[in-house]
Amino acid sequence: MRKNNSLLGLLTLLPRLLRLGRKHPVLLLVIFGLGLGGYGYEVKIARPALLYQGAPQALDAKNIDTWFRVLRNHGFILGYSDLRGNPLWVEYALSPETNTPSLKRPSRFETDWRGINRVSHDSYQKSGYDHGHMAPNYAISHLYGREGQADSFLMTNITPQKPKLNQQLWQRLEEMEIKYFAKNHGKIWVITGPVFSGTVERLSSDWTVEIPDAFYKIYITEAAPGNTPLTLGFLIPQTVKGKEPLEQFVTSIDHIEAQTGLDFFAQLDDRTEAALEAAVKPQSWNLQAINK
């Protein structure tokens, strides 16, 4: 079982490292170098491989509601808010589905050892809310295998969703993105997460978990150099009945940024970013045809 790498643990370890350094300075330098190398690999290689045009950033760095810690998983990456007990954004890449066998769905969600507030499967018990996947079980398990599926069942990938949203409309959108969007457009990137507005409401079964008012999904194609990507954005409230047409919830990325306080695709050149994020062009995604 993994141990939580807490600040207390680091403070306990520090005196030992200092004693080791006095006795074996060369060994301490080697340990320090390995640590820097590991951090460099994480920030410069591992994380960027799971991101398209950079990680989402807070529009206002002073707004603690948009603070997050980046957690890398197998096949996806996310920004987790310990304050809200939710991932604020989750990003993953989809490619056309292959004929991989379906994996048996785990019966429980797991507490993430990296989470400070230790949200568990039972945190949602009798709350009236489902465990809402942000990186979806079906796509992640088919594309990234059993390890990816296990990571998708960590509670840092989960947010409270009302049953009609989770079991109907959200599930329909998850099926559409892997079976149609990726098939029709090749590799696509997905960023998804909750939206909070108005009065803060938390689960009656666990006060550390805030209840979102809505959810967003952003799709962007991985265009060849010199070509402009295609984008598509959705903003879906918790109050849906479940059978609404998906095109009813299409919106611009600019609108999603205003609702979440996050800036997406910051590494795109400013002109391209402005045009893509202002556009609302669902025609390229053929929603009406594949939503029947």
Coordinates of C-alpha atoms in Angstrom, one line a residue:
M1 CA 0.0 0.0 0.0
R2 CA 1.3 3.5 -0.9
K3 CA 2.2 5.9 1.8
N4 CA 1.1 9.5 1.8
N5 CA 4.1 11.7 1.2
S6 CA 3.1 14.4 3.7
L7 CA 4.9 17.5 4.8
L8 CA 5.2 16.0 8.3
G9 CA 7.1 13.0 6.7
L10 CA 9.5 15.3 4.9
L11 CA 10.2 17.3 8.1
T12 CA 10.9 14.0 9.9
L13 CA 13.3 13.0 7.1
L14 CA 15.2 16.2 6.9
P15 CA 17.4 15.8 10.1
R16 CA 18.4 12.3 8.9
L17 CA 19.4 13.7 5.5
L18 CA 21.5 16.4 7.3
R19 CA 23.3 13.7 9.4
L20 CA 23.8 11.6 6.3
G21 CA 25.3 14.6 4.5
R22 CA 27.8 15.3 7.2
K23 CA 29.0 11.6 7.1
H24 CA 28.7 10.9 3.4
P25 CA 28.5 14.2 1.4
V26 CA 29.0 12.5 -1.9
L27 CA 26.1 10.1 -1.3
L28 CA 23.9 13.1 -0.4
L29 CA 24.8 14.8 -3.6
V30 CA 23.8 11.7 -5.5
I31 CA 20.5 11.5 -3.7
F32 CA 19.9 15.2 -4.4
G33 CA 20.7 14.8 -8.1
L34 CA 18.4 11.8 -8.4
G35 CA 15.6 13.9 -6.8
L36 CA 16.2 16.8 -9.2
G37 CA 16.3 14.4 -12.1
G38 CA 13.0 12.8 -11.1
Y39 CA 11.4 16.2 -10.8
G40 CA 12.7 17.3 -14.1
Y41 CA 11.4 14.1 -15.8
E42 CA 8.0 14.7 -14.3
V43 CA 7.7 18.3 -15.3
K44 CA 9.5 18.3 -18.6
I45 CA 8.6 14.9 -20.1
A46 CA 5.9 12.9 -18.3
R47 CA 3.3 15.6 -17.8
P48 CA 3.7 17.3 -21.2
A49 CA 3.1 14.0 -22.9
L50 CA -0.4 13.9 -21.4
L51 CA -1.3 17.6 -22.2
Y52 CA -2.2 19.4 -25.4
Q53 CA -0.8 23.0 -25.6
G54 CA 0.0 23.1 -21.9
A55 CA -1.8 22.5 -18.6
P56 CA -4.9 24.6 -17.8
Q57 CA -4.0 27.6 -15.6
A58 CA -6.0 29.8 -13.2
L59 CA -7.1 33.0 -14.7
D60 CA -6.7 34.7 -11.3
A61 CA -3.8 33.2 -9.3
K62 CA -5.2 34.9 -6.1
N63 CA -8.5 33.0 -6.3
I64 CA -8.0 30.0 -4.0
D65 CA -11.1 28.3 -5.5
T66 CA -9.1 27.7 -8.7
W67 CA -6.0 26.3 -7.0
F68 CA -5.1 22.7 -7.8
R69 CA -2.3 20.2 -7.6
V70 CA -1.4 18.3 -10.8
L71 CA -1.7 14.5 -10.5
R72 CA -0.4 12.3 -13.2
N73 CA -2.1 8.9 -13.9
H74 CA -1.8 6.2 -16.4
G75 CA -3.4 7.6 -19.6
F76 CA -4.7 10.9 -18.1
I77 CA -3.7 13.8 -16.0
L78 CA -5.7 16.1 -13.7
G79 CA -5.7 19.2 -11.5
Y80 CA -7.1 18.3 -8.1
S81 CA -8.6 20.8 -5.6
D82 CA -8.3 19.5 -2.0
L83 CA -10.4 22.5 -1.0
R84 CA -13.3 21.4 -3.1
G85 CA -12.7 17.6 -3.0
N86 CA -13.0 17.6 -6.8
P87 CA -10.8 17.5 -9.8
L88 CA -11.1 21.0 -11.5
W89 CA -9.9 19.6 -14.8
V90 CA -9.0 16.2 -16.2
E91 CA -7.3 15.8 -19.6
Y92 CA -6.9 12.7 -21.7
A93 CA -6.3 11.8 -25.4
L94 CA -8.5 9.5 -27.4
S95 CA -7.6 7.7 -30.6
P96 CA -9.9 5.4 -32.7
E97 CA -11.1 2.4 -30.7
T98 CA -9.3 -0.9 -31.3
N99 CA -10.7 -4.4 -30.8
T100 CA -9.4 -4.7 -27.2
P101 CA -11.5 -6.8 -24.8
S102 CA -13.7 -5.1 -22.2
L103 CA -12.3 -5.2 -18.7
K104 CA -14.5 -6.1 -15.7
R105 CA -15.6 -2.9 -14.0
P106 CA -14.3 -2.6 -10.4
S107 CA -16.9 -2.8 -7.7
R108 CA -15.5 0.1 -5.6
F109 CA -13.7 3.4 -6.0
E110 CA -10.4 3.8 -4.3
T111 CA -9.1 6.5 -2.0
D112 CA -6.1 8.3 -3.7
W113 CA -3.1 8.2 -1.4
R114 CA -2.1 11.6 -2.8
G115 CA -5.4 13.3 -1.6
I116 CA -5.2 15.4 1.6
N117 CA -8.8 15.0 2.5
R118 CA -9.0 11.2 2.0
V119 CA -12.3 11.1 0.1
S120 CA -13.4 7.5 -0.1
H121 CA -16.0 5.4 -2.0
D122 CA -18.3 5.7 1.0
S123 CA -18.1 9.5 1.0
Y124 CA -21.0 9.4 -1.5
Q125 CA -23.1 6.9 0.4
K126 CA -26.8 7.9 0.7
S127 CA -25.9 11.4 -0.7
G128 CA -28.2 11.1 -3.7
Y129 CA -25.2 11.6 -6.1
D130 CA -23.4 9.1 -8.3
H131 CA -19.7 8.7 -8.5
G132 CA -19.1 10.7 -11.7
H133 CA -16.0 9.7 -13.7
M134 CA -14.2 12.6 -15.4
A135 CA -11.7 10.4 -17.2
P136 CA -14.2 7.7 -18.4
N137 CA -13.9 4.0 -17.4
Y138 CA -14.8 2.7 -20.9
A139 CA -12.4 4.7 -23.0
I140 CA -9.5 4.7 -20.5
S141 CA -9.7 0.9 -20.0
H142 CA -9.9 0.2 -23.7
L143 CA -7.0 2.5 -24.7
Y144 CA -4.8 2.3 -21.6
G145 CA -5.5 -1.1 -20.1
R146 CA -6.0 -2.3 -16.6
E147 CA -3.6 0.2 -15.0
G148 CA -5.5 3.1 -16.6
Q149 CA -8.8 1.7 -15.5
A150 CA -7.6 1.4 -11.9
D151 CA -6.5 5.0 -11.9
S152 CA -9.8 6.1 -13.3
F153 CA -11.5 4.6 -10.2
L154 CA -9.4 6.8 -7.9
M155 CA -11.6 9.3 -6.0
T156 CA -9.4 12.2 -7.3
N157 CA -11.0 11.4 -10.7
I158 CA -14.5 11.5 -9.3
T159 CA -17.1 14.2 -8.8
P160 CA -20.7 14.2 -7.6
Q161 CA -23.2 13.8 -10.4
K162 CA -27.0 13.4 -10.2
P163 CA -28.1 10.0 -11.5
K164 CA -30.0 11.3 -14.6
L165 CA -27.0 13.2 -15.7
N166 CA -24.4 10.4 -14.9
Q167 CA -26.4 7.4 -16.2
Q168 CA -27.9 9.0 -19.2
L169 CA -26.6 12.2 -20.8
W170 CA -23.0 12.0 -19.5
Q171 CA -22.8 8.4 -20.5
R172 CA -24.1 9.2 -23.9
L173 CA -21.5 11.8 -24.4
E174 CA -18.7 9.5 -23.2
E175 CA -19.8 6.8 -25.7
M176 CA -20.0 9.4 -28.5
E177 CA -16.5 10.7 -28.0
I178 CA -14.7 7.3 -28.3
K179 CA -17.1 5.7 -30.9
Y180 CA -17.6 8.7 -33.2
F181 CA -15.4 11.8 -32.4
A182 CA -12.2 9.8 -32.3
K183 CA -13.2 7.6 -35.2
N184 CA -14.1 10.6 -37.4
H185 CA -11.3 12.9 -36.5
G186 CA -8.4 10.7 -35.4
K187 CA -6.6 11.6 -32.3
I188 CA -8.5 14.1 -30.1
W189 CA -7.8 15.7 -26.8
V190 CA -10.5 16.0 -24.1
I191 CA -10.6 18.3 -21.1
T192 CA -13.4 17.9 -18.7
G193 CA -14.5 18.9 -15.1
P194 CA -17.0 20.5 -12.8
V195 CA -18.4 24.0 -12.7
F196 CA -19.2 25.7 -9.4
S197 CA -21.4 28.8 -9.0
G198 CA -23.4 30.5 -6.4
T199 CA -23.8 29.1 -2.9
V200 CA -21.3 26.5 -1.8
E201 CA -23.1 23.1 -1.2
R202 CA -21.3 20.0 0.1
L203 CA -22.3 16.4 0.4
S204 CA -24.3 15.6 3.5
S205 CA -22.3 12.4 3.7
D206 CA -18.9 14.1 3.5
W207 CA -18.5 17.8 4.0
T208 CA -15.0 17.8 2.3
V209 CA -16.7 17.3 -1.1
E210 CA -18.4 20.2 -2.8
I211 CA -21.3 19.6 -5.2
P212 CA -20.9 21.1 -8.7
D213 CA -23.6 23.0 -10.4
A214 CA -22.6 21.9 -13.9
F215 CA -20.0 20.1 -15.9
Y216 CA -18.0 20.9 -19.0
K217 CA -16.2 19.0 -21.8
I218 CA -13.9 20.5 -24.3
Y219 CA -12.7 18.6 -27.4
I220 CA -9.9 19.6 -29.7
T221 CA -8.4 17.7 -32.6
E222 CA -4.6 17.2 -32.9
A223 CA -4.1 19.0 -36.2
A224 CA -1.1 18.6 -38.4
P225 CA 1.5 21.4 -38.4
G226 CA 0.1 24.4 -40.3
N227 CA -3.5 23.3 -40.0
T228 CA -6.1 24.7 -37.6
P229 CA -7.6 22.3 -35.0
L230 CA -11.3 21.8 -34.6
T231 CA -12.9 22.4 -31.2
L232 CA -16.2 21.6 -29.5
G233 CA -17.4 22.7 -26.0
F234 CA -20.3 21.5 -23.8
L235 CA -21.6 23.0 -20.6
I236 CA -24.2 20.7 -19.0
P237 CA -26.1 21.5 -15.8
Q238 CA -26.8 18.9 -13.0
T239 CA -30.5 19.5 -13.5
V240 CA -30.8 17.7 -16.9
K241 CA -33.6 15.1 -17.4
G242 CA -31.1 12.9 -19.3
K243 CA -32.7 12.6 -22.7
E244 CA -32.0 16.1 -24.1
P245 CA -30.2 16.5 -27.4
L246 CA -26.5 17.1 -26.8
E247 CA -26.4 20.0 -29.2
Q248 CA -28.6 21.9 -26.7
F249 CA -25.5 22.3 -24.5
V250 CA -22.9 23.3 -27.0
T251 CA -21.0 26.5 -26.0
S252 CA -17.7 28.3 -26.6
I253 CA -14.5 27.6 -24.8
D254 CA -14.5 31.3 -23.8
H255 CA -17.8 30.7 -21.9
I256 CA -16.4 27.7 -20.2
E257 CA -13.3 29.6 -19.1
A258 CA -15.5 32.4 -17.7
Q259 CA -17.5 29.8 -15.7
T260 CA -14.5 27.8 -14.4
G261 CA -11.9 30.6 -13.9
L262 CA -9.4 28.4 -15.9
D263 CA -7.4 29.3 -19.1
F264 CA -7.1 26.4 -21.6
F265 CA -4.5 25.9 -24.4
A266 CA -2.3 28.7 -23.2
Q267 CA 0.6 27.5 -25.4
L268 CA -1.3 28.1 -28.6
D269 CA -0.3 31.4 -30.3
D270 CA -2.7 34.1 -29.2
R271 CA -4.4 34.7 -32.5
T272 CA -5.2 31.0 -33.0
E273 CA -6.3 30.6 -29.3
A274 CA -8.6 33.6 -29.5
A275 CA -10.3 32.3 -32.7
L276 CA -10.7 28.7 -31.5
E277 CA -12.0 29.7 -28.0
A278 CA -14.6 32.1 -29.4
A279 CA -16.0 29.8 -32.0
V280 CA -19.2 27.7 -31.7
K281 CA -19.1 25.4 -34.7
P282 CA -20.6 22.0 -33.9
Q283 CA -21.3 21.3 -37.6
S284 CA -17.8 19.8 -38.1
W285 CA -18.6 17.2 -35.4
N286 CA -21.9 16.1 -37.1
L287 CA -23.8 16.0 -33.7
Q288 CA -27.3 15.7 -35.2
A289 CA -26.5 12.6 -37.2
I290 CA -24.6 10.7 -34.5
N291 CA -26.9 11.7 -31.7
K292 CA -29.9 9.9 -33.1

